[in-house]
Amino acid sequence: MGGGRGRAARISSGDIEAQKAINAAAPKVANLGKRIMALFKPYTKAITVMIILVLFTAVVSVFPPLVTQRIFDEGLFPLSDQGQTLGPNMPRLLRLLGIMVTLLLISNLVGIWQTWLTSRTGNRVMGDMRVTLFDHLQSMELAFFTKTKTGVIQSRLANDVGGVATVLTNTVSSVVGNTVTVIAAAVTMLILSWQLTLIAFLLMPVLVVVQRRVGTIRARVAAQTQESLSTMTAITQESLSVSGILLAKSFGRSRDESARYSQENDNQIALQVKQMMTGQWFFALVQVFVSLLPALIYLLSGFFIVRGDDTITAGTLVAFTAVQARLLMPMMGLLRVALDLQTSAALFARIFEYLDMVPSIVDKDDAREVNESLAGEIEFADVSFRYPDASTDERPTLSGLSFHISPGEFVAFVGPSGAGKTTIGYLIARLHEASSGQVLFAGDDVRDLTAQSLIDHIGIVSQQAYLFHDSIAANLRYAKPEASEEELRAACAQSNILDTIEAMPDGMATIVGEQGYRLSGGERQRLAIARVILKDSPILILDEATSALDTVSERIVQEALDEASKNRTTIAIAHRLSTVQHADRIIVLKAGEIEETGTHEELLALGGLYSQLYSQQESEIS
């Protein structure tokens, strides 16, 4: 009983959330339509040609039924002046058949061209949307990615954009082609018999009303389906990464991860089936209507003929049912497009939701380049920082911080965990924005500098060196794409890893594996240092660069860091105090504030927090 109630609660909650998404998008429906149409603006010429081809194909497709009428009434069963049926008029029949075949060939050839152009344009629009979304996400601040699952972001790019593919590739051609075909077919039917035309259109309004109701239901299911896809993508990204696999195996939770994925997969299957089946009864009803309508036409034609209506000939009846079929299929096409548009509205809303996010850190219109003559100088002037999602009763991460770093100086920041050390490095690189005060770089507030110019002058080595699943050379050239083989070797030699690379069978072409897991921790760090050396920035930020290494690896990496620090302003954020004893100045932080400042010897003599931390670490080593 309890499990059943839990499942019901989850479904109910999902319905509520999906409906909230639809309701939230509802006030923007008109605007959403304009924004969708704006996606096609760069392809106006191609769409114009496509519309012309669609119009041509739609108009030409109406003529074969009219020719069919002539084939029956003038070629196969011509009547004499007295109204008697004569034998086939072969010359006339051959000419009419030639016209029919020619029309069909032209229509199909133009249709192939139109289909290619439609597919090409639609897929380019979809590709533009995907690239625009990716580019916009690249501009978002670091805080966005720290609070959003990577899998959810990937789902927006892959599943949501892919989910609107049909609408983007088929909507314009389908709407234009089917509308023209419906109008042309309706006019042709009126010409053939207005009585039969009236019967054929009798139930159309009912189908339109039913379609709108079905569309609302499918939109709700589509929103639920995309949320489930986001969850599945997030589970995949988290569980099947190297780190995720290691975590699951080390805690014996592999089966639990499989069960978690299987549960969401079952939910996804149910939603996919529900989405597919929602509306099937509607299209089944339409199909029944389409199938029975000719029988109804034949029956009523019999009544009309019995009553003496001589306008309904065999040719008229055959031509009318042929045109009627050409009318009903486009009508179904228009109903299906309307249904797809309703279903896709939730997906477009999700895509535009991300596109409408405004990055909190952007360049000013008059942002300038870094002053090269002062590059390497850093100053914090009464800087405070609080994370945007932090509650007001939480203490700030940094509070009233003020210090100055001269070009070429080696300054270390130490202190207990949570003191705000890493945040300082992020503020210098403007990965976060100071809540108050000024972060000055080369004499200018970082908010007055272009982000590209600022980051070009900063090299960062973090605790977890991120490497792409690519060759060593490709990972190094991420810092300098045009770097020569000699430059790569020089950077690796400076970071104490060249001998290790040359001992590998493939050398610089060695694939490092996912996140560099084919290398040891020390090798990854030294490769990251080589990458920073290759960047050749005047500022070097070392964020706990050796804290995850063993003693031997730490010593080797530290030597590489000391080499990389030469002739650069170096900011070391450290937990192990042994790595920063030779710093020109050590700034000790506590609870986001500066507790004490000095050299290693001065701070030990002071007997304060630094001395306590140093004594603790020394006792742990011994």
Coordinates of C-alpha atoms in Angstrom, one line a residue:
M1 CA 0.0 0.0 0.0
G2 CA 2.8 2.4 1.0
G3 CA 4.7 1.8 -2.3
G4 CA 1.6 2.4 -4.3
R5 CA 0.9 5.7 -2.6
G6 CA 4.5 6.8 -3.1
R7 CA 4.3 6.1 -6.8
A8 CA 1.0 7.9 -7.2
A9 CA 2.5 10.8 -5.3
R10 CA 5.5 11.0 -7.7
I11 CA 3.2 10.9 -10.8
S12 CA 1.0 13.5 -9.3
S13 CA 4.0 15.7 -8.5
G14 CA 5.3 15.3 -12.0
D15 CA 1.9 16.3 -13.5
I16 CA 1.9 19.4 -11.3
E17 CA 5.4 20.4 -12.3
A18 CA 4.8 19.8 -16.0
Q19 CA 1.6 21.8 -15.8
K20 CA 3.5 24.6 -14.1
A21 CA 6.0 24.6 -17.0
I22 CA 3.2 24.9 -19.5
N23 CA 1.4 27.6 -17.5
A24 CA 4.6 29.6 -17.1
A25 CA 5.1 29.5 -20.9
A26 CA 1.4 30.3 -21.7
P27 CA 1.7 34.1 -21.4
K28 CA 4.6 33.9 -23.8
V29 CA 2.9 31.9 -26.5
A30 CA 2.6 34.7 -29.0
N31 CA 6.1 35.8 -28.3
L32 CA 7.3 32.2 -28.5
G33 CA 5.8 31.9 -32.0
K34 CA 7.6 35.0 -33.2
R35 CA 10.9 33.8 -31.7
I36 CA 10.5 30.4 -33.5
M37 CA 9.9 32.2 -36.8
A38 CA 12.9 34.4 -36.2
L39 CA 15.1 31.3 -36.2
F40 CA 14.4 31.0 -40.0
K41 CA 15.3 34.6 -40.8
P42 CA 18.9 33.9 -42.0
Y43 CA 17.5 31.5 -44.5
T44 CA 14.9 33.7 -46.1
K45 CA 16.1 33.1 -49.7
A46 CA 16.1 29.3 -49.3
I47 CA 12.6 29.4 -47.6
T48 CA 11.3 31.6 -50.5
V49 CA 12.5 29.0 -53.1
M50 CA 11.1 26.2 -50.9
I51 CA 7.7 27.9 -50.7
I52 CA 7.6 28.4 -54.5
L53 CA 8.4 24.8 -55.0
V54 CA 5.8 23.7 -52.5
L55 CA 3.2 26.0 -54.1
F56 CA 4.1 24.5 -57.5
T57 CA 3.9 21.0 -56.3
A58 CA 0.6 21.6 -54.5
V59 CA -1.1 23.2 -57.5
V60 CA 0.2 20.6 -60.0
S61 CA -1.0 17.8 -57.7
V62 CA -4.6 18.9 -58.2
F63 CA -4.6 18.5 -62.0
P64 CA -4.2 14.7 -62.2
P65 CA -7.8 14.1 -60.8
L66 CA -9.2 16.6 -63.4
V67 CA -7.3 14.7 -66.1
T68 CA -8.7 11.5 -64.6
Q69 CA -12.2 12.8 -65.2
R70 CA -11.4 13.6 -68.8
I71 CA -9.8 10.1 -69.2
F72 CA -13.1 8.5 -68.1
D73 CA -15.5 10.8 -69.8
E74 CA -13.6 11.6 -73.0
G75 CA -11.1 8.8 -73.5
L76 CA -12.6 5.5 -72.1
F77 CA -16.4 6.2 -72.1
P78 CA -17.1 9.1 -74.4
L79 CA -20.8 9.9 -75.1
S80 CA -22.4 10.6 -78.4
D81 CA -24.5 13.7 -79.0
Q82 CA -27.5 11.5 -78.2
G83 CA -26.0 10.5 -74.8
Q84 CA -25.0 7.0 -75.8
T85 CA -21.7 5.5 -74.6
L86 CA -19.2 5.0 -77.4
G87 CA -16.0 3.0 -77.6
P88 CA -12.7 4.3 -76.3
N89 CA -11.3 7.3 -78.1
M90 CA -7.6 6.0 -78.3
P91 CA -5.9 9.2 -79.7
R92 CA -7.7 11.3 -77.0
L93 CA -6.9 8.6 -74.3
L94 CA -3.2 8.6 -75.2
R95 CA -2.9 12.4 -75.1
L96 CA -4.6 12.5 -71.7
L97 CA -2.5 9.7 -70.3
G98 CA 0.7 11.5 -71.6
I99 CA -0.4 14.7 -69.8
M100 CA -1.1 12.7 -66.5
V101 CA 2.3 10.9 -66.6
T102 CA 4.1 14.2 -67.4
L103 CA 2.4 16.0 -64.5
L104 CA 3.2 13.2 -62.1
L105 CA 6.9 13.1 -63.1
I106 CA 7.2 16.9 -62.8
S107 CA 5.5 16.9 -59.5
N108 CA 7.7 14.2 -58.0
L109 CA 10.9 15.6 -59.3
V110 CA 10.1 19.0 -57.9
G111 CA 9.0 17.3 -54.7
I112 CA 12.4 15.6 -54.3
W113 CA 14.1 19.0 -54.7
Q114 CA 11.7 20.6 -52.2
T115 CA 12.3 17.8 -49.7
W116 CA 16.1 18.2 -49.9
L117 CA 15.8 22.0 -49.5
T118 CA 13.4 21.6 -46.6
S119 CA 15.6 19.1 -44.8
R120 CA 18.7 21.1 -45.4
T121 CA 17.2 24.4 -44.1
G122 CA 15.4 22.8 -41.1
N123 CA 18.6 21.0 -40.0
R124 CA 20.6 24.2 -40.4
V125 CA 18.1 26.1 -38.2
M126 CA 18.3 23.3 -35.6
G127 CA 22.1 23.4 -35.8
D128 CA 22.1 27.2 -35.4
M129 CA 19.9 26.8 -32.3
R130 CA 22.2 24.2 -30.8
V131 CA 25.4 26.3 -31.4
T132 CA 23.7 29.5 -30.1
L133 CA 22.6 27.6 -26.9
F134 CA 26.2 26.2 -26.5
D135 CA 27.7 29.6 -27.1
H136 CA 25.4 31.2 -24.6
L137 CA 26.2 28.6 -22.0
Q138 CA 29.9 29.3 -22.5
S139 CA 29.2 32.9 -21.5
M140 CA 27.5 31.9 -18.2
E141 CA 29.4 32.6 -15.0
L142 CA 31.0 29.8 -13.0
A143 CA 28.3 29.9 -10.3
F144 CA 25.7 28.6 -12.8
F145 CA 27.7 25.4 -13.5
T146 CA 28.4 24.8 -9.8
K147 CA 24.7 24.6 -9.1
T148 CA 23.4 22.9 -12.3
K149 CA 24.0 19.2 -13.1
T150 CA 26.1 18.7 -16.2
G151 CA 23.7 16.1 -17.4
V152 CA 20.8 18.5 -17.3
I153 CA 22.7 21.0 -19.4
Q154 CA 23.6 18.2 -21.9
S155 CA 20.0 17.3 -22.1
R156 CA 19.0 20.8 -23.1
L157 CA 21.5 20.7 -25.9
A158 CA 20.8 17.2 -27.1
N159 CA 17.3 16.1 -26.1
D160 CA 15.4 19.4 -26.2
V161 CA 16.9 20.7 -29.4
G162 CA 16.6 17.2 -31.0
G163 CA 13.0 17.0 -29.8
V164 CA 11.9 20.0 -31.9
A165 CA 13.7 18.7 -35.0
T166 CA 10.5 17.6 -36.8
V167 CA 8.9 21.0 -36.2
L168 CA 11.9 22.9 -37.5
T169 CA 12.5 20.7 -40.6
N170 CA 8.8 20.1 -41.7
T171 CA 6.6 22.9 -40.4
V172 CA 7.1 25.6 -43.0
S173 CA 6.8 23.2 -46.0
S174 CA 4.0 21.2 -44.4
V175 CA 1.9 24.2 -43.5
V176 CA 2.4 26.0 -46.9
G177 CA 2.1 22.8 -49.0
N178 CA -0.9 21.4 -47.2
T179 CA -2.7 24.7 -47.0
V180 CA -2.3 25.3 -50.7
T181 CA -3.3 21.7 -51.5
V182 CA -6.4 22.0 -49.3
I183 CA -7.5 25.2 -50.9
A184 CA -6.8 24.0 -54.4
A185 CA -8.6 20.7 -53.7
A186 CA -11.6 22.4 -52.2
V187 CA -11.9 24.7 -55.2
T188 CA -11.6 21.7 -57.5
M189 CA -14.2 19.8 -55.5
L190 CA -16.6 22.7 -55.7
I191 CA -16.2 22.8 -59.5
L192 CA -16.9 19.1 -59.7
S193 CA -19.9 19.1 -57.2
W194 CA -20.8 21.6 -54.6
Q195 CA -23.3 19.2 -52.9
L196 CA -20.6 16.5 -52.4
T197 CA -18.1 19.1 -51.2
L198 CA -20.5 20.3 -48.5
I199 CA -20.8 16.7 -47.2
A200 CA -17.0 16.2 -47.3
F201 CA -16.4 19.3 -45.1
L202 CA -19.2 18.6 -42.7
L203 CA -17.2 17.0 -39.9
M204 CA -14.0 19.0 -40.2
P205 CA -14.8 21.5 -37.4
V206 CA -15.3 18.6 -34.9
L207 CA -11.8 17.2 -35.8
V208 CA -10.2 20.6 -35.2
V209 CA -11.8 20.9 -31.7
V210 CA -10.7 17.4 -30.8
Q211 CA -7.2 18.1 -32.1
R212 CA -6.7 21.1 -29.7
R213 CA -7.7 19.0 -26.7
V214 CA -5.3 16.2 -27.7
G215 CA -2.5 18.8 -28.2
T216 CA -2.9 20.1 -24.7
I217 CA -2.5 16.6 -23.2
R218 CA 0.5 15.8 -25.4
A219 CA 2.2 19.1 -24.4
R220 CA 1.9 18.1 -20.7
V221 CA 3.3 14.6 -21.4
A222 CA 6.1 16.1 -23.5
A223 CA 7.3 18.3 -20.6
Q224 CA 7.3 15.3 -18.3
T225 CA 9.2 13.3 -20.9
Q226 CA 12.0 15.9 -21.3
E227 CA 12.4 16.2 -17.5
S228 CA 12.8 12.5 -17.3
L229 CA 15.4 12.6 -20.2
S230 CA 17.3 15.3 -18.3
T231 CA 17.4 13.1 -15.2
M232 CA 18.6 10.1 -17.2
T233 CA 21.3 12.1 -18.9
A234 CA 22.4 13.4 -15.5
I235 CA 22.5 9.9 -14.1
T236 CA 24.5 8.7 -17.1
Q237 CA 27.0 11.6 -16.9
E238 CA 27.5 11.2 -13.1
S239 CA 27.6 7.4 -13.0
L240 CA 29.5 6.5 -16.1
S241 CA 32.3 9.0 -15.8
V242 CA 35.6 7.7 -14.5
S243 CA 35.1 9.3 -11.1
G244 CA 31.5 8.0 -10.9
I245 CA 32.6 4.4 -11.8
L246 CA 35.4 4.5 -9.2
L247 CA 33.0 5.8 -6.5
A248 CA 30.4 3.2 -7.2
K249 CA 32.9 0.3 -7.3
S250 CA 34.8 1.4 -4.2
F251 CA 31.5 1.6 -2.2
G252 CA 30.0 -1.5 -3.8
R253 CA 27.0 0.6 -5.2
S254 CA 27.2 -0.5 -8.8
R255 CA 23.9 -2.4 -8.6
D256 CA 22.2 0.6 -6.9
E257 CA 23.4 2.8 -9.7
S258 CA 21.9 0.4 -12.2
A259 CA 18.7 0.2 -10.3
R260 CA 18.5 4.0 -10.2
Y261 CA 19.0 4.2 -13.9
S262 CA 16.6 1.3 -14.5
Q263 CA 13.9 3.1 -12.5
E264 CA 14.2 6.3 -14.4
N265 CA 14.3 4.3 -17.7
D266 CA 11.0 2.6 -16.8
N267 CA 9.6 6.1 -16.2
Q268 CA 10.9 7.2 -19.5
I269 CA 9.5 4.2 -21.3
A270 CA 6.1 4.8 -19.8
L271 CA 6.1 8.5 -20.7
Q272 CA 7.3 7.7 -24.3
V273 CA 4.5 5.2 -24.7
K274 CA 2.0 7.7 -23.2
Q275 CA 3.2 10.4 -25.5
M276 CA 3.0 8.2 -28.6
M277 CA -0.4 6.8 -27.7
T278 CA -1.9 10.2 -26.7
G279 CA -3.7 11.2 -29.8
Q280 CA -3.6 7.9 -31.6
W281 CA -7.3 7.5 -31.0
F282 CA -7.7 10.9 -32.5
F283 CA -5.8 9.9 -35.7
A284 CA -7.6 6.6 -35.7
L285 CA -10.9 8.5 -35.7
V286 CA -9.6 10.7 -38.5
Q287 CA -8.6 7.6 -40.5
V288 CA -12.0 6.0 -40.0
F289 CA -13.5 9.2 -41.2
V290 CA -11.2 9.2 -44.2
S291 CA -12.0 5.6 -45.0
L292 CA -15.8 5.9 -44.6
L293 CA -16.2 9.2 -46.4
P294 CA -15.9 7.7 -50.0
A295 CA -18.5 5.2 -49.1
L296 CA -20.8 8.0 -48.0
I297 CA -20.0 10.0 -51.1
Y298 CA -20.9 6.9 -53.3
L299 CA -24.2 6.4 -51.4
L300 CA -25.3 10.0 -51.7
S301 CA -24.2 10.1 -55.3
G302 CA -26.6 7.2 -55.9
F303 CA -29.4 9.2 -54.4
F304 CA -28.6 12.3 -56.5
I305 CA -28.5 10.2 -59.7
V306 CA -31.8 8.4 -58.9
R307 CA -33.3 11.9 -58.4
G308 CA -32.2 12.8 -61.9
D309 CA -29.0 14.8 -61.2
D310 CA -27.1 14.4 -64.5
T311 CA -24.1 16.5 -63.3
I312 CA -22.6 13.5 -61.5
T313 CA -21.0 11.3 -64.1
A314 CA -18.7 8.3 -63.6
G315 CA -15.8 10.5 -64.4
T316 CA -17.0 13.2 -61.9
L317 CA -17.4 10.6 -59.2
V318 CA -13.9 9.1 -59.8
A319 CA -12.3 12.5 -60.0
F320 CA -14.1 13.8 -56.9
T321 CA -13.1 10.9 -54.7
A322 CA -9.5 11.3 -56.0
V323 CA -9.5 15.0 -55.1
Q324 CA -11.2 14.2 -51.8
A325 CA -8.3 11.9 -50.9
R326 CA -5.9 14.7 -51.8
L327 CA -7.9 17.0 -49.5
L328 CA -8.1 14.8 -46.5
M329 CA -4.4 13.8 -46.3
P330 CA -3.3 17.5 -46.3
M331 CA -6.0 18.2 -43.7
M332 CA -4.5 15.4 -41.5
G333 CA -1.1 16.9 -42.2
L334 CA -2.2 20.3 -40.9
L335 CA -3.8 18.8 -37.9
R336 CA -0.6 16.8 -37.1
V337 CA 1.5 19.9 -37.5
A338 CA -0.8 21.8 -35.1
L339 CA -0.4 18.9 -32.7
D340 CA 3.4 18.9 -33.1
L341 CA 3.5 22.6 -32.5
Q342 CA 1.5 22.3 -29.3
T343 CA 3.7 19.4 -28.1
S344 CA 6.9 21.2 -29.0
A345 CA 5.9 24.4 -27.2
A346 CA 7.1 23.0 -23.9
L347 CA 10.5 22.1 -25.5
F348 CA 10.9 25.5 -27.1
A349 CA 10.1 27.1 -23.8
R350 CA 12.9 25.0 -22.1
I351 CA 15.4 26.0 -24.8
F352 CA 14.5 29.7 -24.7
E353 CA 14.6 29.6 -20.9
Y354 CA 18.3 28.9 -21.1
L355 CA 18.8 31.4 -23.9
D356 CA 17.1 34.1 -21.8
M357 CA 19.4 33.6 -18.8
V358 CA 21.5 36.8 -18.4
P359 CA 25.2 36.1 -17.4
S360 CA 26.0 38.0 -14.2
I361 CA 29.6 38.6 -15.3
V362 CA 29.8 40.4 -18.7
D363 CA 32.2 42.9 -20.3
K364 CA 31.2 46.6 -20.1
D365 CA 30.6 48.3 -23.4
D366 CA 33.7 50.4 -22.8
A367 CA 35.8 47.6 -21.3
R368 CA 39.5 48.0 -22.0
E369 CA 42.6 45.8 -22.3
V370 CA 45.0 45.1 -19.5
N371 CA 47.7 47.7 -19.0
E372 CA 50.8 45.7 -20.0
S373 CA 53.2 48.0 -18.2
L374 CA 51.6 47.1 -14.9
A375 CA 50.7 43.4 -15.7
G376 CA 51.4 41.3 -12.6
E377 CA 50.2 43.8 -10.0
I378 CA 47.1 42.8 -8.0
E379 CA 45.2 44.6 -5.2
F380 CA 42.2 43.9 -3.1
A381 CA 40.5 47.0 -1.7
D382 CA 38.0 46.2 1.1
V383 CA 36.6 43.2 -0.9
S384 CA 33.8 41.1 0.4
F385 CA 32.1 38.2 -1.3
R386 CA 29.0 36.2 -0.7
Y387 CA 27.7 33.4 -3.0
P388 CA 24.5 34.5 -4.8
D389 CA 22.5 31.6 -3.5
A390 CA 23.7 32.0 0.1
S391 CA 21.2 33.0 2.8
T392 CA 21.5 36.4 4.3
D393 CA 22.2 35.0 7.8
E394 CA 25.3 33.1 6.6
R395 CA 28.6 34.8 7.1
P396 CA 30.2 36.1 3.9
T397 CA 32.9 33.9 2.3
L398 CA 35.3 36.9 2.4
S399 CA 34.8 40.0 4.4
G400 CA 36.7 43.4 4.0
L401 CA 39.8 41.9 2.5
S402 CA 42.6 44.4 1.6
F403 CA 46.1 43.5 0.3
H404 CA 48.5 44.4 -2.5
I405 CA 50.7 42.1 -4.5
S406 CA 53.6 43.6 -6.5
P407 CA 54.8 42.3 -9.9
G408 CA 57.0 39.3 -9.5
E409 CA 56.1 38.7 -5.9
F410 CA 55.3 35.2 -4.5
V411 CA 52.4 35.4 -2.1
A412 CA 50.8 32.4 -0.4
F413 CA 47.3 32.3 1.1
V414 CA 46.9 29.7 3.9
G415 CA 44.3 28.9 6.6
P416 CA 41.8 26.4 7.7
S417 CA 39.3 24.8 5.3
G418 CA 36.5 27.2 4.4
A419 CA 38.6 30.3 5.1
G420 CA 38.0 31.6 1.5
K421 CA 41.4 30.9 0.0
T422 CA 40.2 29.5 -3.3
T423 CA 37.6 32.3 -3.7
I424 CA 40.5 34.8 -3.9
G425 CA 41.9 33.1 -7.0
Y426 CA 38.4 33.1 -8.6
L427 CA 37.9 36.8 -7.9
I428 CA 41.3 37.7 -9.4
A429 CA 40.4 35.8 -12.6
R430 CA 36.8 37.2 -12.4
L431 CA 35.2 33.8 -12.4
H432 CA 33.2 35.3 -9.5
E433 CA 32.2 38.9 -9.0
A434 CA 33.0 40.7 -5.7
S435 CA 29.9 41.5 -3.7
S436 CA 31.6 44.8 -2.6
G437 CA 34.9 46.5 -2.8
Q438 CA 37.4 46.4 -5.7
V439 CA 39.6 43.8 -7.2
L440 CA 42.3 45.7 -9.1
F441 CA 44.5 44.1 -11.8
A442 CA 47.3 46.1 -13.3
G443 CA 45.8 49.2 -11.7
D444 CA 42.3 48.7 -13.1
D445 CA 39.2 47.3 -11.6
V446 CA 38.7 43.9 -13.2
R447 CA 35.1 44.9 -14.0
D448 CA 36.6 47.6 -16.3
L449 CA 38.7 45.0 -18.2
T450 CA 37.7 42.7 -21.0
A451 CA 37.3 39.1 -19.7
Q452 CA 39.6 37.8 -22.5
S453 CA 42.4 40.3 -21.9
L454 CA 42.2 39.5 -18.1
I455 CA 42.3 35.7 -18.5
D456 CA 45.1 35.9 -21.1
H457 CA 47.3 37.3 -18.3
I458 CA 46.5 34.5 -15.8
G459 CA 47.6 30.9 -15.6
I460 CA 45.8 28.6 -13.2
V461 CA 46.9 25.2 -11.8
S462 CA 44.2 23.7 -9.7
Q463 CA 44.1 20.7 -7.3
Q464 CA 42.3 18.5 -9.9
A465 CA 44.1 19.0 -13.3
Y466 CA 41.5 18.5 -16.0
L467 CA 42.7 16.8 -19.1
F468 CA 40.7 15.9 -22.3
H469 CA 40.5 12.4 -23.6
D470 CA 43.1 13.2 -26.2
S471 CA 46.8 13.1 -26.8
I472 CA 49.4 14.7 -24.6
A473 CA 50.2 17.1 -27.4
A474 CA 46.5 18.1 -27.9
N475 CA 46.1 18.8 -24.2
L476 CA 49.2 21.0 -24.2
R477 CA 48.2 22.9 -27.3
Y478 CA 44.9 23.8 -25.6
A479 CA 46.9 26.7 -24.1
K480 CA 48.6 27.6 -27.3
P481 CA 47.1 25.9 -30.5
E482 CA 50.0 27.0 -32.7
A483 CA 52.8 25.7 -30.4
S484 CA 55.6 23.9 -32.2
E485 CA 57.0 20.5 -31.1
E486 CA 60.0 22.3 -29.7
E487 CA 57.9 24.6 -27.6
L488 CA 55.9 21.5 -26.2
R489 CA 59.2 19.8 -25.3
A490 CA 60.6 22.9 -23.7
A491 CA 57.4 23.4 -21.5
C492 CA 57.5 19.7 -20.5
A493 CA 61.2 19.8 -19.7
Q494 CA 60.5 22.9 -17.5
S495 CA 57.7 21.0 -15.7
N496 CA 59.9 17.8 -15.1
I497 CA 57.7 15.5 -17.3
L498 CA 59.6 15.4 -20.6
D499 CA 61.5 12.2 -19.6
T500 CA 58.3 10.5 -18.6
I501 CA 56.6 11.3 -21.9
E502 CA 59.6 10.2 -24.0
A503 CA 59.6 6.9 -22.2
M504 CA 56.0 6.2 -23.4
P505 CA 55.7 4.2 -26.6
D506 CA 53.7 6.9 -28.4
G507 CA 55.4 9.9 -26.8
M508 CA 53.5 13.2 -27.3
A509 CA 50.8 11.2 -29.2
T510 CA 49.9 9.2 -26.1
I511 CA 46.2 9.3 -25.3
V512 CA 45.8 10.3 -21.6
G513 CA 42.3 8.8 -21.2
E514 CA 39.1 10.2 -19.6
Q515 CA 40.2 13.1 -17.4
G516 CA 43.8 11.9 -17.7
Y517 CA 43.2 8.7 -15.7
R518 CA 45.9 6.8 -17.6
L519 CA 48.4 9.0 -15.9
S520 CA 49.4 9.2 -12.3
G521 CA 48.3 12.2 -10.1
G522 CA 51.8 13.6 -10.2
E523 CA 52.0 13.2 -14.0
R524 CA 48.6 14.9 -14.5
Q525 CA 49.7 17.9 -12.4
R526 CA 53.1 18.2 -14.2
L527 CA 51.3 18.1 -17.5
A528 CA 48.9 20.8 -16.3
I529 CA 51.9 22.9 -15.2
A530 CA 53.5 22.4 -18.7
R531 CA 50.3 23.6 -20.2
V532 CA 50.3 26.8 -18.0
I533 CA 54.0 27.4 -18.8
L534 CA 53.1 27.1 -22.5
K535 CA 50.5 29.8 -22.0
D536 CA 53.3 32.1 -20.6
S537 CA 51.1 34.4 -18.4
P538 CA 52.6 37.0 -16.1
I539 CA 50.3 35.8 -13.2
L540 CA 50.4 32.2 -11.9
I541 CA 47.7 31.0 -9.5
L542 CA 48.4 27.7 -7.8
D543 CA 45.2 26.4 -6.2
E544 CA 46.1 23.5 -3.8
A545 CA 48.2 22.2 -6.7
T546 CA 50.0 19.5 -4.6
S547 CA 47.5 18.8 -1.8
A548 CA 46.3 15.5 -3.5
L549 CA 49.7 14.1 -4.1
D550 CA 52.0 11.7 -2.2
T551 CA 55.2 13.0 -0.7
V552 CA 57.4 11.9 -3.6
S553 CA 55.1 13.2 -6.3
E554 CA 54.6 16.4 -4.3
R555 CA 58.4 17.0 -4.3
I556 CA 58.7 16.5 -8.0
V557 CA 55.6 18.7 -8.8
Q558 CA 56.9 21.3 -6.3
E559 CA 60.1 21.6 -8.2
A560 CA 58.1 22.1 -11.4
L561 CA 56.0 24.8 -9.8
D562 CA 59.1 26.6 -8.5
E563 CA 60.5 26.6 -12.0
A564 CA 57.2 27.8 -13.4
S565 CA 57.0 30.6 -10.8
K566 CA 60.2 32.2 -11.9
N567 CA 59.8 35.8 -13.3
R568 CA 56.0 35.6 -12.6
T569 CA 53.7 37.0 -10.0
T570 CA 52.7 33.8 -8.1
I571 CA 49.7 33.3 -5.9
A572 CA 49.8 30.0 -4.0
I573 CA 46.7 28.8 -2.3
A574 CA 47.9 26.1 0.0
H575 CA 46.9 23.6 2.6
R576 CA 50.3 22.1 3.1
L577 CA 52.5 24.8 4.6
S578 CA 55.7 23.1 3.7
T579 CA 55.1 24.0 0.0
V580 CA 55.0 27.8 0.7
Q581 CA 57.7 28.3 3.3
H582 CA 59.9 30.1 0.7
A583 CA 57.1 32.6 -0.3
D584 CA 57.9 36.3 -0.1
R585 CA 54.8 36.8 2.0
I586 CA 52.2 34.5 3.6
I587 CA 48.7 35.8 4.3
V588 CA 46.8 33.7 6.8
L589 CA 43.0 33.7 6.5
K590 CA 40.4 32.8 9.1
A591 CA 36.6 32.9 8.4
G592 CA 37.1 35.1 5.3
E593 CA 39.3 37.7 7.0
I594 CA 43.1 38.3 7.2
E595 CA 44.3 36.9 10.5
E596 CA 48.1 37.6 10.1
T597 CA 50.7 38.4 7.5
G598 CA 54.5 37.8 7.2
T599 CA 57.2 35.5 6.1
H600 CA 57.4 31.9 7.3
E601 CA 59.9 32.8 10.0
E602 CA 58.0 35.9 11.1
L603 CA 54.7 34.0 11.5
L604 CA 56.3 31.2 13.4
A605 CA 57.8 33.8 15.8
L606 CA 54.4 35.5 16.1
G607 CA 53.0 32.3 17.6
G608 CA 49.5 32.8 16.1
L609 CA 47.3 30.7 13.9
Y610 CA 50.0 30.0 11.3
S611 CA 52.3 28.7 14.0
Q612 CA 49.4 26.4 15.3
L613 CA 48.7 25.1 11.8
Y614 CA 52.4 24.5 11.2
S615 CA 52.8 22.6 14.5
Q616 CA 49.8 20.4 13.7
Q617 CA 51.1 19.5 10.3
E618 CA 54.6 18.8 11.7
S619 CA 53.2 16.5 14.3
E620 CA 51.1 14.6 11.7
I621 CA 54.2 14.0 9.6
S622 CA 56.2 12.8 12.5

